[in-house]
Amino acid sequence: MNMFSLSQASPCSLIPNPQSFNPNPRPQQLPLPHSLRIISSNNSTKISTQTPTPDPDPSNIIDPTPTPTPTPKLKHRRPAEVNIRQQAHLYNPSTHNFSAKYVPFNASPSSTESYSLDEIVYRSSDGSLLDVQHDMEALKKFDGDYWKALFDSRIGKTTWPYGSGVWSKKEWVLPEIDSDHIVSAFEGNSNLFWAERFGKDILGMNDLWVKNCGISHTGSFKDLGMTVLVSQVNRLRKLGRPVVGVGCASTGDTSAALSAYCAAAGIPAIVFLPANRISIAQLVQPIANGAFVLSIDTDFDGCMKLIREVTAELPIYLANSLNSLRLEGQKTAAIEILQQFDWEVPDWVIVPGGNLGNIYAFYKGFQMCKELGLVDRLPRLVCAQAANANPLYLHYKSGWSDFKAVTAGTTFASAIQIGDPVSIDRAVFALKNCNGIVEEASEEELMDAMSQADLTGMFVCPHTGVALSALMKLRRSGVIAPTDRTVVVSTAHGLKFTQSKIDYHSKDIADMACRFANPPVQVKNNFGSVMDVLKTYLLRKDKS
Amino acid sequence: MNMFSLSQASPCSLIPNPQSFNPNPRPQQLPLPHSLRIISSNNSTKISTQTPTPDPDPSNIIDPTPTPTPTPKLKHRRPAEVNIRQQAHLYNPSTHNFSAKYVPFNASPSSTESYSLDEIVYRSSDGSLLDVQHDMEALKKFDGDYWKALFDSRIGKTTWPYGSGVWSKKEWVLPEIDSDHIVSAFEGNSNLFWAERFGKDILGMNDLWVKNCGISHTGSFKDLGMTVLVSQVNRLRKLGRPVVGVGCASTGDTSAALSAYCAAAGIPAIVFLPANRISIAQLVQPIANGAFVLSIDTDFDGCMKLIREVTAELPIYLANSLNSLRLEGQKTAAIEILQQFDWEVPDWVIVPGGNLGNIYAFYKGFQMCKELGLVDRLPRLVCAQAANANPLYLHYKSGWSDFKAVTAGTTFASAIQIGDPVSIDRAVFALKNCNGIVEEASEEELMDAMSQADLTGMFVCPHTGVALSALMKLRRSGVIAPTDRTVVVSTAHGLKFTQSKIDYHSKDIADMACRFANPPVQVKNNFGSVMDVLKTYLLRKDKS
């Protein structure tokens, strides 16, 4: 077999056979669904199917000169001149008919309005939100065990693009994009931390988890959505659409993620920021990632207004927070939680909420897993808001009767300091459909909860503090039981919020007791002084 | 079958049978070695062996009241009152005879000096370094395919403690520790980033990777070693040894990692820091994680001297950089790289070097994989030093003839600003045994390389800049070829070094051109002004 035999491999039927279809180009490590009969010996693995599939291991096909090695079981590498992207492209024939399109969010069954994902459209014809709708019938041709085995088979490797926690679910995210057009940092697959000590000591819980979406490439969960948005923009540019760049007006995580992914792809990123209102740590990411950063002499709303005007004039794609593509990436965090629990469903998932896209994304991820048979139920979702920016909480407390935007006050949880959330309809829909709850946290509550989490070994952001406060209230009221498996979603790395931690531990925050502050102790450079201080500390620890 | 039948399960023989032995308590998803014959139907998977193993899925045993569910394939969860640590303890019988001990590093074959890992010993009898030596004969009873399948089966789940990238290799790290004593944040399994654009645009390479060890719990690779050290300390305390706490004198990542892991375990952490010489970002982690932080009116050497004196008087375990336990955790990053490449060996691995433990840890990880048959060769290692702190580089250039400590100058790569490295012998041993190379980078070179990496979508620390500079030199000289698969080890998250990035992009560094600076552009709050600026930028981009 030589390199040219590749083109002779017959493509699979366009209508997939659930047993022969294999969208994974390197399934060598695939733990196949239990329903399949596997016979293995040495290097050859056969799946008993009616239609033979092309040799799934490209290295068996394309290496024309296998060199003798002392251990014959070792695999041959791809030819040196082929990179992983090209390899994925070569072995990624269109063997399925999965598809997705934009539809108006929660449209009536009679609506026929829809748009190709290759159109640049942000809102439906009546100005409401869009949703990416997948062809669920096509996906349902494969059962839950198939999807679980497929997703599990892609973890922990660097096969393009499946090494990503987002793109390992490609068929459920952007099924029609060519792998060659994907812009990925192998994001996702983020840490799911067992909060053993926080759970035990503070809440009497034994099954509490923190999904650390902020232990990530740009330090926040925004990577998950941005890889999808920038990949689709990259596809549009490759298809010859006149998209000269991607723009956003953001004070933080969104501009960081946008800039990083655009930098990876060589696409111009344009970021509008209000002059003199942004911290160094927030500013440095877009700058370092080569974005064209305009520091404008106005506030955030002024930046937002300007970028809307500019993108109406110039072919710049707008990466705003109502963008429904981003939610397709964010929903994979929900799927990943189930996967990390070996497809067992937690009882509660608590998500901090500001613009409210994320709570819907989690709902959508869980719901797809239920609808496609990977799990049998949904967790109950809790949306946690800062009391200073709590329009959803007030709406929930009113019995969903009357939504009113609020003027958001300042909060340490700066990324959710939003009084008029774009995705309010999405959030209400999600919460109603999973028997969800909304809670709120005061500034002191959220900073105390963040600090208590840190004291038990985490290093979380104030938004995670909001979610942990919500958990503490729901535990106290008995809504969440001691043995309920509960996941708190952490949205950013604590390293992005060091100043608020310093302020707290310096007890330098007005009207806050900072009960859990742990300031350093000044000691003279003297053995005796150090020993005295240490002995006092250890005696105190010994008694506690 | 009821809960009590558990105690009746017969333990495995102490001498393991390679085909029946199964140290993974939840191998339901285990992709078994190809050499095993598997017959699967519905829920029952059988491995054709002579000795039957106990039911490997604890949920099949211990759930006394399986509730009917609509989909019978769904698993039952563990009883609500059992946490994952207890579950691991219940299903973690001592079924093997793997072991490890301290021996003098690179001891002569006639040496019989050794210490139990349960002793508290930092140096050998003649004052030289120690090494953790594993019983390789016991490990060799299992072939390379066995280990690969075992390690692969543990990825992406939250089974205690195997959800960790370190403890998924437990048998090679601390084989004798009870899983119940392990202190883990599910560290490791860190991102291996394909540096597509940096490779292509700057170096003409197609197979360049960055192992992002800094996308982690505490933001640096130190987590990998600290989980091992703190776990062993936790074991000693559970065994009743009088260890009242763990101490270190560190200006940065080590104290952060020590504090986090001690906080997770509830063990007192004691950190000595020089007053007024540490950045806020460096100080905040130990403080937030509840360490007892002594800010002492001296410099780093003064802190080091004091903590040595104090730990000689008080039963405080010293987490210093010569500690050989930490290297056992750090070596798993090497194993993980191989695993992420589906057990293909890269040609080059470039590691920034200061105290030089890490370069040896990488060597040891690769070497164990070779010796135990997982791979057939070693990559060539490159140790990259800052020119301002380059004793190993000078030693290498002298033909290894003459080691002299240097007085380290200031470097942006502050964690490797070390003139007299503790692990010099380990590093020389490693490099000699893998045909290794040492390179150096000036301050301008390392900051330029860091910035170029950021401009292609990364966000790396100055130490990674040192390693990338080394790569650029070795590419330019032709030592590293365009198609060589090369891995650059990134040791910390860029978020820990935002100030140096700000200084660079503000062109605010003496004697440095900051050629790749990307400062923001000030614009008036006016549509026309913004459009003018943008059009100029886009025209320029279009031409480039």
Short mmCIF file of C-alpha atoms in Angstrom, two decimals, chain A residues 37-234:
data_model
loop_
_atom_site.label_atom_id
_atom_site.label_comp_id
_atom_site.label_asym_id
_atom_site.label_seq_id
_atom_site.Cartn_x
_atom_site.Cartn_y
_atom_site.Cartn_z
CA ARG A 37 -18.22 -7.40 19.33
CA ILE A 38 -14.48 -6.93 19.27
CA ILE A 39 -11.87 -9.45 18.37
CA SER A 40 -8.32 -8.27 18.88
CA SER A 41 -5.03 -9.94 18.19
CA ASN A 42 -1.66 -8.24 17.84
CA ASN A 43 -2.09 -5.01 15.94
CA SER A 44 -5.28 -5.67 14.03
CA THR A 45 -8.62 -4.73 15.50
CA LYS A 46 -11.77 -5.50 13.53
CA ILE A 47 -15.26 -4.26 14.09
CA SER A 48 -17.85 -6.71 12.88
CA THR A 49 -19.84 -4.64 10.44
CA GLN A 50 -21.46 -5.14 7.10
CA THR A 51 -19.69 -2.31 5.32
CA PRO A 52 -15.91 -2.28 5.54
CA THR A 53 -14.49 1.06 6.63
CA PRO A 54 -11.30 2.58 5.28
CA ASP A 55 -8.24 1.75 7.34
CA PRO A 56 -8.79 4.06 10.29
CA ASP A 57 -5.15 4.45 11.23
CA PRO A 58 -3.52 6.85 8.78
CA SER A 59 -0.07 5.76 9.80
CA ASN A 60 -0.84 2.34 8.38
CA ILE A 61 -1.56 3.92 5.02
CA ILE A 62 0.70 6.87 4.48
CA ASP A 63 4.08 5.77 5.70
CA PRO A 64 5.64 4.36 2.53
CA THR A 65 8.88 3.24 4.12
CA PRO A 66 8.36 1.63 7.47
CA THR A 67 11.73 1.47 9.14
CA PRO A 68 12.62 -1.63 11.10
CA THR A 69 12.55 -1.07 14.85
CA PRO A 70 13.58 -3.38 17.64
CA THR A 71 10.03 -3.50 19.01
CA PRO A 72 7.68 -4.19 16.09
CA LYS A 73 4.61 -3.00 18.03
CA LEU A 74 5.67 0.65 17.85
CA LYS A 75 3.66 2.75 15.43
CA HIS A 76 5.03 4.65 12.48
CA ARG A 77 4.73 8.40 12.63
CA ARG A 78 3.08 10.50 10.00
CA PRO A 79 5.48 11.73 7.29
CA ALA A 80 7.60 14.56 8.69
CA GLU A 81 6.34 17.08 6.15
CA VAL A 82 2.66 16.57 7.06
CA ASN A 83 1.43 18.55 10.07
CA ILE A 84 -1.42 17.43 12.30
CA ARG A 85 -3.90 19.79 10.64
CA GLN A 86 -3.12 18.41 7.19
CA GLN A 87 -3.34 14.90 8.53
CA ALA A 88 -6.80 15.58 9.96
CA HIS A 89 -7.88 17.08 6.66
CA LEU A 90 -6.68 14.05 4.71
CA TYR A 91 -8.55 11.65 6.95
CA ASN A 92 -11.69 13.64 7.56
CA PRO A 93 -13.98 12.76 4.64
CA SER A 94 -17.60 13.90 4.84
CA THR A 95 -19.00 10.65 6.08
CA HIS A 96 -22.03 11.99 7.89
CA ASN A 97 -24.95 14.30 7.36
CA PHE A 98 -24.96 16.12 10.67
CA SER A 99 -25.86 19.76 10.33
CA ALA A 100 -26.78 22.85 12.28
CA LYS A 101 -28.36 26.21 11.50
CA TYR A 102 -29.42 29.44 13.18
CA VAL A 103 -33.07 29.65 14.21
CA PRO A 104 -34.83 32.25 16.36
CA PHE A 105 -34.39 31.30 20.01
CA ASN A 106 -37.41 29.38 21.36
CA ALA A 107 -39.33 29.99 18.13
CA SER A 108 -42.89 28.81 17.74
CA PRO A 109 -43.20 25.41 16.05
CA SER A 110 -44.67 27.07 12.97
CA SER A 111 -41.63 29.32 12.42
CA THR A 112 -39.63 28.55 9.31
CA GLU A 113 -37.03 31.25 9.83
CA SER A 114 -33.51 29.89 9.73
CA TYR A 115 -30.07 30.90 8.54
CA SER A 116 -27.00 29.02 7.46
CA LEU A 117 -24.14 29.21 9.93
CA ASP A 118 -22.17 30.64 7.02
CA GLU A 119 -24.31 33.76 7.08
CA ILE A 120 -23.27 36.65 9.26
CA VAL A 121 -26.35 37.25 11.36
CA TYR A 122 -26.60 38.13 15.03
CA ARG A 123 -30.35 38.48 15.62
CA SER A 124 -33.56 37.08 14.17
CA SER A 125 -35.80 39.11 11.87
CA ASP A 126 -37.78 40.49 14.81
CA GLY A 127 -34.61 41.41 16.68
CA SER A 128 -34.67 38.58 19.18
CA LEU A 129 -31.96 36.06 20.04
CA LEU A 130 -30.78 33.27 17.78
CA ASP A 131 -30.00 29.69 18.70
CA VAL A 132 -27.87 27.10 16.94
CA GLN A 133 -30.22 24.23 16.20
CA HIS A 134 -28.73 20.83 15.45
CA ASP A 135 -30.33 18.15 13.30
CA MET A 136 -31.20 15.97 16.26
CA GLU A 137 -32.70 13.24 14.09
CA ALA A 138 -29.34 12.72 12.41
CA LEU A 139 -27.57 12.63 15.76
CA LYS A 140 -30.15 10.21 17.15
CA LYS A 141 -29.17 7.61 14.59
CA PHE A 142 -26.41 6.84 17.10
CA ASP A 143 -27.23 5.78 20.60
CA GLY A 144 -25.95 7.19 23.87
CA ASP A 145 -23.32 4.49 24.30
CA TYR A 146 -21.90 5.34 20.90
CA TRP A 147 -21.47 9.00 21.77
CA LYS A 148 -20.02 8.26 25.18
CA ALA A 149 -17.46 5.88 23.75
CA LEU A 150 -16.62 8.30 20.96
CA PHE A 151 -16.10 11.27 23.27
CA ASP A 152 -14.15 9.17 25.77
CA SER A 153 -11.86 7.89 23.02
CA ARG A 154 -10.68 11.39 22.16
CA ILE A 155 -9.43 12.47 25.57
CA GLY A 156 -5.79 12.97 26.45
CA LYS A 157 -4.32 12.91 22.96
CA THR A 158 -3.28 15.57 20.48
CA THR A 159 -5.19 14.34 17.44
CA TRP A 160 -6.41 17.40 15.57
CA PRO A 161 -8.92 18.77 16.51
CA TYR A 162 -10.18 16.19 19.01
CA GLY A 163 -7.51 16.92 21.60
CA SER A 164 -9.72 19.88 22.47
CA GLY A 165 -12.51 19.40 25.00
CA VAL A 166 -14.73 21.46 22.70
CA TRP A 167 -13.86 19.79 19.41
CA SER A 168 -13.92 16.30 20.87
CA LYS A 169 -17.66 17.02 20.66
CA LYS A 170 -17.37 18.49 17.15
CA GLU A 171 -20.46 16.67 15.81
CA TRP A 172 -22.54 18.47 18.45
CA VAL A 173 -20.83 21.85 18.07
CA LEU A 174 -20.11 22.77 14.45
CA PRO A 175 -20.66 19.52 12.58
CA GLU A 176 -20.03 20.95 9.12
CA ILE A 177 -16.76 22.77 9.62
CA ASP A 178 -13.68 21.25 8.04
CA SER A 179 -11.16 20.29 10.72
CA ASP A 180 -8.64 22.22 8.68
CA HIS A 181 -10.47 25.47 9.43
CA ILE A 182 -10.69 25.02 13.17
CA VAL A 183 -8.73 27.40 15.40
CA SER A 184 -8.01 25.57 18.63
CA ALA A 185 -5.62 25.72 21.57
CA PHE A 186 -6.76 22.27 22.74
CA GLU A 187 -8.97 24.15 25.18
CA GLY A 188 -11.40 22.49 27.57
CA ASN A 189 -10.74 19.24 29.40
CA SER A 190 -10.47 21.50 32.42
CA ASN A 191 -9.90 20.36 35.96
CA LEU A 192 -12.86 19.11 37.99
CA PHE A 193 -11.64 19.64 41.55
CA TRP A 194 -13.01 17.61 44.43
CA ALA A 195 -13.55 20.30 47.08
CA GLU A 196 -13.08 17.78 49.86
CA ARG A 197 -12.10 20.10 52.69
CA PHE A 198 -14.42 22.99 51.80
CA GLY A 199 -17.27 20.52 51.53
CA LYS A 200 -16.48 18.67 54.75
CA ASP A 201 -15.39 21.48 57.05
CA ILE A 202 -17.68 24.27 55.94
CA LEU A 203 -20.79 22.57 54.59
CA GLY A 204 -20.77 19.00 55.85
CA MET A 205 -20.85 17.76 52.27
CA ASN A 206 -18.94 14.78 50.87
CA ASP A 207 -19.50 15.15 47.14
CA LEU A 208 -18.77 18.78 46.31
CA TRP A 209 -16.87 19.66 43.13
CA VAL A 210 -15.54 22.79 41.48
CA LYS A 211 -15.32 22.80 37.69
CA ASN A 212 -12.25 24.97 37.14
CA CYS A 213 -13.04 26.43 33.72
CA GLY A 214 -10.55 29.20 34.53
CA ILE A 215 -7.56 26.86 34.59
CA SER A 216 -7.27 27.43 30.90
CA HIS A 217 -5.36 29.01 28.06
CA THR A 218 -6.48 32.60 28.68
CA GLY A 219 -7.52 32.08 32.29
CA SER A 220 -11.29 32.07 31.88
CA PHE A 221 -14.09 29.91 30.49
CA LYS A 222 -14.39 32.26 27.51
CA ASP A 223 -11.93 30.10 25.58
CA LEU A 224 -14.65 27.50 25.11
CA GLY A 225 -16.91 29.81 23.16
CA MET A 226 -14.20 31.76 21.41
CA THR A 227 -12.62 28.73 19.72
CA VAL A 228 -16.00 28.15 18.05
CA LEU A 229 -16.57 31.76 17.03
CA VAL A 230 -13.06 32.28 15.66
CA SER A 231 -13.13 28.92 13.88
CA GLN A 232 -16.34 29.88 12.11
CA VAL A 233 -14.85 33.27 11.16
CA ASN A 234 -11.77 31.47 9.88
#
